[in-house]
Coordinates of C-alpha atoms in Angstrom, one line a residue:
X7 CA 123.7 63.5 61.1
X8 CA 124.8 66.0 63.5
X9 CA 127.6 65.3 66.0
X10 CA 129.0 66.8 68.7
X11 CA 132.7 66.9 68.0
X12 CA 135.6 67.8 70.6
X13 CA 138.2 69.0 68.6
X14 CA 141.6 69.2 70.4
X15 CA 143.6 71.3 68.2
X16 CA 147.6 70.9 68.0
X17 CA 148.2 74.7 67.4
X18 CA 146.9 77.9 69.2
X19 CA 143.6 79.2 67.8
X20 CA 144.9 82.9 68.1
X21 CA 147.7 82.2 65.9
X22 CA 147.7 82.6 61.9
X23 CA 144.9 81.1 60.5
X24 CA 146.0 77.5 59.4
X25 CA 144.3 74.0 58.4
X26 CA 143.0 73.3 61.9
X27 CA 141.1 76.6 62.0
X28 CA 139.6 76.2 58.3
X29 CA 138.7 72.4 59.2
X30 CA 137.2 73.7 62.4
X31 CA 135.0 76.3 60.9
X32 CA 134.2 73.5 57.9
X33 CA 133.1 70.9 60.8
X34 CA 131.0 73.8 62.4
X35 CA 128.8 73.9 59.5
X36 CA 127.5 70.4 60.0
X37 CA 128.2 69.5 63.5
X38 CA 128.1 71.1 66.9
X39 CA 132.0 71.8 67.7
X40 CA 133.8 72.8 70.4
X41 CA 137.6 73.5 69.9
X42 CA 140.1 73.3 72.6
X43 CA 143.9 74.7 71.8
X44 CA 146.6 75.1 74.0
X45 CA 147.6 78.9 74.3
X46 CA 151.1 79.6 73.4
X47 CA 152.9 81.6 76.0
X48 CA 155.4 83.2 73.6
X49 CA 152.9 85.0 71.3
X50 CA 152.1 88.6 72.6
X51 CA 150.7 90.2 69.3
X52 CA 147.7 88.3 67.8
X53 CA 146.1 88.1 64.4
X54 CA 142.5 89.1 64.5
X55 CA 140.5 85.9 64.1
X56 CA 136.9 86.6 63.9
X57 CA 135.8 83.0 63.4
X58 CA 132.3 81.8 65.2
X59 CA 133.9 78.5 66.1
X60 CA 133.3 78.0 69.9
X61 CA 136.5 77.7 71.5
X62 CA 138.3 77.5 74.9
X63 CA 142.0 77.1 75.7
X64 CA 143.7 74.4 78.0
X65 CA 144.3 75.6 81.4
X66 CA 147.9 77.3 81.5
X67 CA 149.7 75.4 84.2
X68 CA 152.4 77.6 85.8
X69 CA 154.6 74.7 86.9
X70 CA 157.8 74.5 85.6
X71 CA 160.6 71.8 85.4
X72 CA 160.2 68.1 85.9
X73 CA 157.0 68.2 87.7
X74 CA 155.3 70.0 84.8
X75 CA 155.1 66.6 83.0
X76 CA 153.2 65.1 85.8
X77 CA 151.0 68.3 86.9
X78 CA 150.0 69.6 83.4
X79 CA 148.4 66.3 82.0
X80 CA 146.5 65.9 85.4
X81 CA 145.2 69.4 85.3
X82 CA 144.3 68.8 81.4
X83 CA 142.4 65.5 82.0
X84 CA 140.5 67.3 84.7
X85 CA 139.7 70.1 82.8
X86 CA 138.7 68.2 79.7
X87 CA 136.4 66.0 82.0
X88 CA 134.8 68.9 83.1
X89 CA 134.3 70.3 79.3
X90 CA 133.4 67.1 78.1
X91 CA 130.6 66.7 80.9
X92 CA 129.1 69.8 79.7
X93 CA 129.5 69.5 76.1
X94 CA 129.0 65.8 75.8
X95 CA 130.9 65.1 72.8
X96 CA 130.1 62.2 70.3
X97 CA 133.5 62.2 68.7
X98 CA 137.0 63.1 69.8
X99 CA 139.0 64.9 66.9
X100 CA 142.8 64.9 68.0
X101 CA 145.1 67.4 66.0
X102 CA 148.6 66.2 67.6
X103 CA 149.6 63.1 69.5
X104 CA 151.1 65.3 72.5
X105 CA 147.1 65.9 73.2
X106 CA 146.4 62.4 73.4
X107 CA 147.6 61.6 77.0
X108 CA 145.5 64.8 78.1
X109 CA 142.3 62.9 77.3
X110 CA 140.5 61.2 80.2
X111 CA 140.7 57.4 79.6
X112 CA 137.0 57.1 80.6
X113 CA 136.3 59.3 77.5
X114 CA 138.6 58.4 74.8
X115 CA 137.7 54.6 75.6
X116 CA 134.0 55.3 74.8
X117 CA 133.9 58.2 72.1
X118 CA 135.2 57.4 68.4
X119 CA 138.5 59.0 67.9
X120 CA 139.6 60.7 64.8
X121 CA 143.5 61.4 64.2
X122 CA 144.0 64.3 61.9
X123 CA 147.5 63.7 61.1
X124 CA 148.7 66.9 59.2
X125 CA 152.5 66.9 59.8
X126 CA 155.1 64.3 60.5
X127 CA 155.1 65.2 64.1
X128 CA 158.0 63.0 65.1
X129 CA 160.3 64.9 62.6
X130 CA 158.9 68.2 64.0
X131 CA 159.2 67.5 67.6
X132 CA 158.9 70.7 69.9
X133 CA 161.6 71.8 72.2
X134 CA 161.9 70.1 75.4
X135 CA 160.2 66.9 74.3
X136 CA 162.2 63.9 72.8
X137 CA 161.3 62.3 69.5
X138 CA 160.6 58.8 71.2
X139 CA 157.9 60.5 73.5
X140 CA 155.9 61.8 70.3
X141 CA 156.3 58.8 68.6
X142 CA 154.9 56.5 71.6
X143 CA 151.9 59.1 72.0
X144 CA 151.1 58.7 68.1
X145 CA 151.5 55.2 68.4
X146 CA 148.8 55.0 70.9
X147 CA 146.7 57.5 69.1
X148 CA 146.9 55.5 66.1
X149 CA 146.0 52.4 67.8
X150 CA 143.0 54.1 69.5
X151 CA 141.8 56.0 66.3
X152 CA 138.7 54.7 64.6
X153 CA 139.6 57.0 61.6
X154 CA 143.1 58.5 60.6
X155 CA 143.1 61.4 58.2
X156 CA 146.4 62.1 56.6
X157 CA 147.1 65.6 54.6
X158 CA 149.2 63.7 52.0
X159 CA 149.8 60.2 50.9
X160 CA 153.6 60.5 52.0
X161 CA 152.4 61.0 55.7
X162 CA 150.1 57.9 55.3
X163 CA 153.1 55.9 54.1
X164 CA 155.4 57.2 57.1
X165 CA 152.5 56.0 59.6
X166 CA 152.2 52.7 58.1
X167 CA 156.2 52.4 58.2
X168 CA 156.2 53.3 61.9
X169 CA 153.3 51.5 62.9
X170 CA 152.9 48.8 60.6
X171 CA 150.6 48.5 57.4
X172 CA 147.8 46.8 59.4
X173 CA 147.6 49.8 61.7
X174 CA 145.9 51.7 58.8
X175 CA 143.2 49.3 57.3
X176 CA 140.2 51.1 55.9
X177 CA 141.0 54.4 57.1
X178 CA 141.3 57.6 55.3

């Protein structure tokens, strides 16, 4: 069955081809797919990526400082609402917990969510973000996800330790 999958990637599409890029290409073989990524402002030379995966960046917001934590999610939620209205996804595929609060609640409440856990994101907290913030968003994503894919048994064990064994029944 072909589904329409909105794939929120945790890495920049234009960066070195990694697991999320390969996964998007494989999903596209059986489903309609739109990959959404956050462009990195720090990369100036891009590797060539000739993939046929349809993709669109999140909207770059120029707001800096404390206001950014309010402005950026607001902008991204509206952008993702517009994308979703046109694409009409059947599944949300989320590749990083910091992308979870960017999704409009009306969308994430009515469409099945897949959490693709490929790293210990709490241990790999990005600069300027607290580990507690990442863990809060990951806990919310784990609670909302109908399917959790972990790239290793070790990661599955860490999720179970953090959020309770009962948070992970019957999930991949």
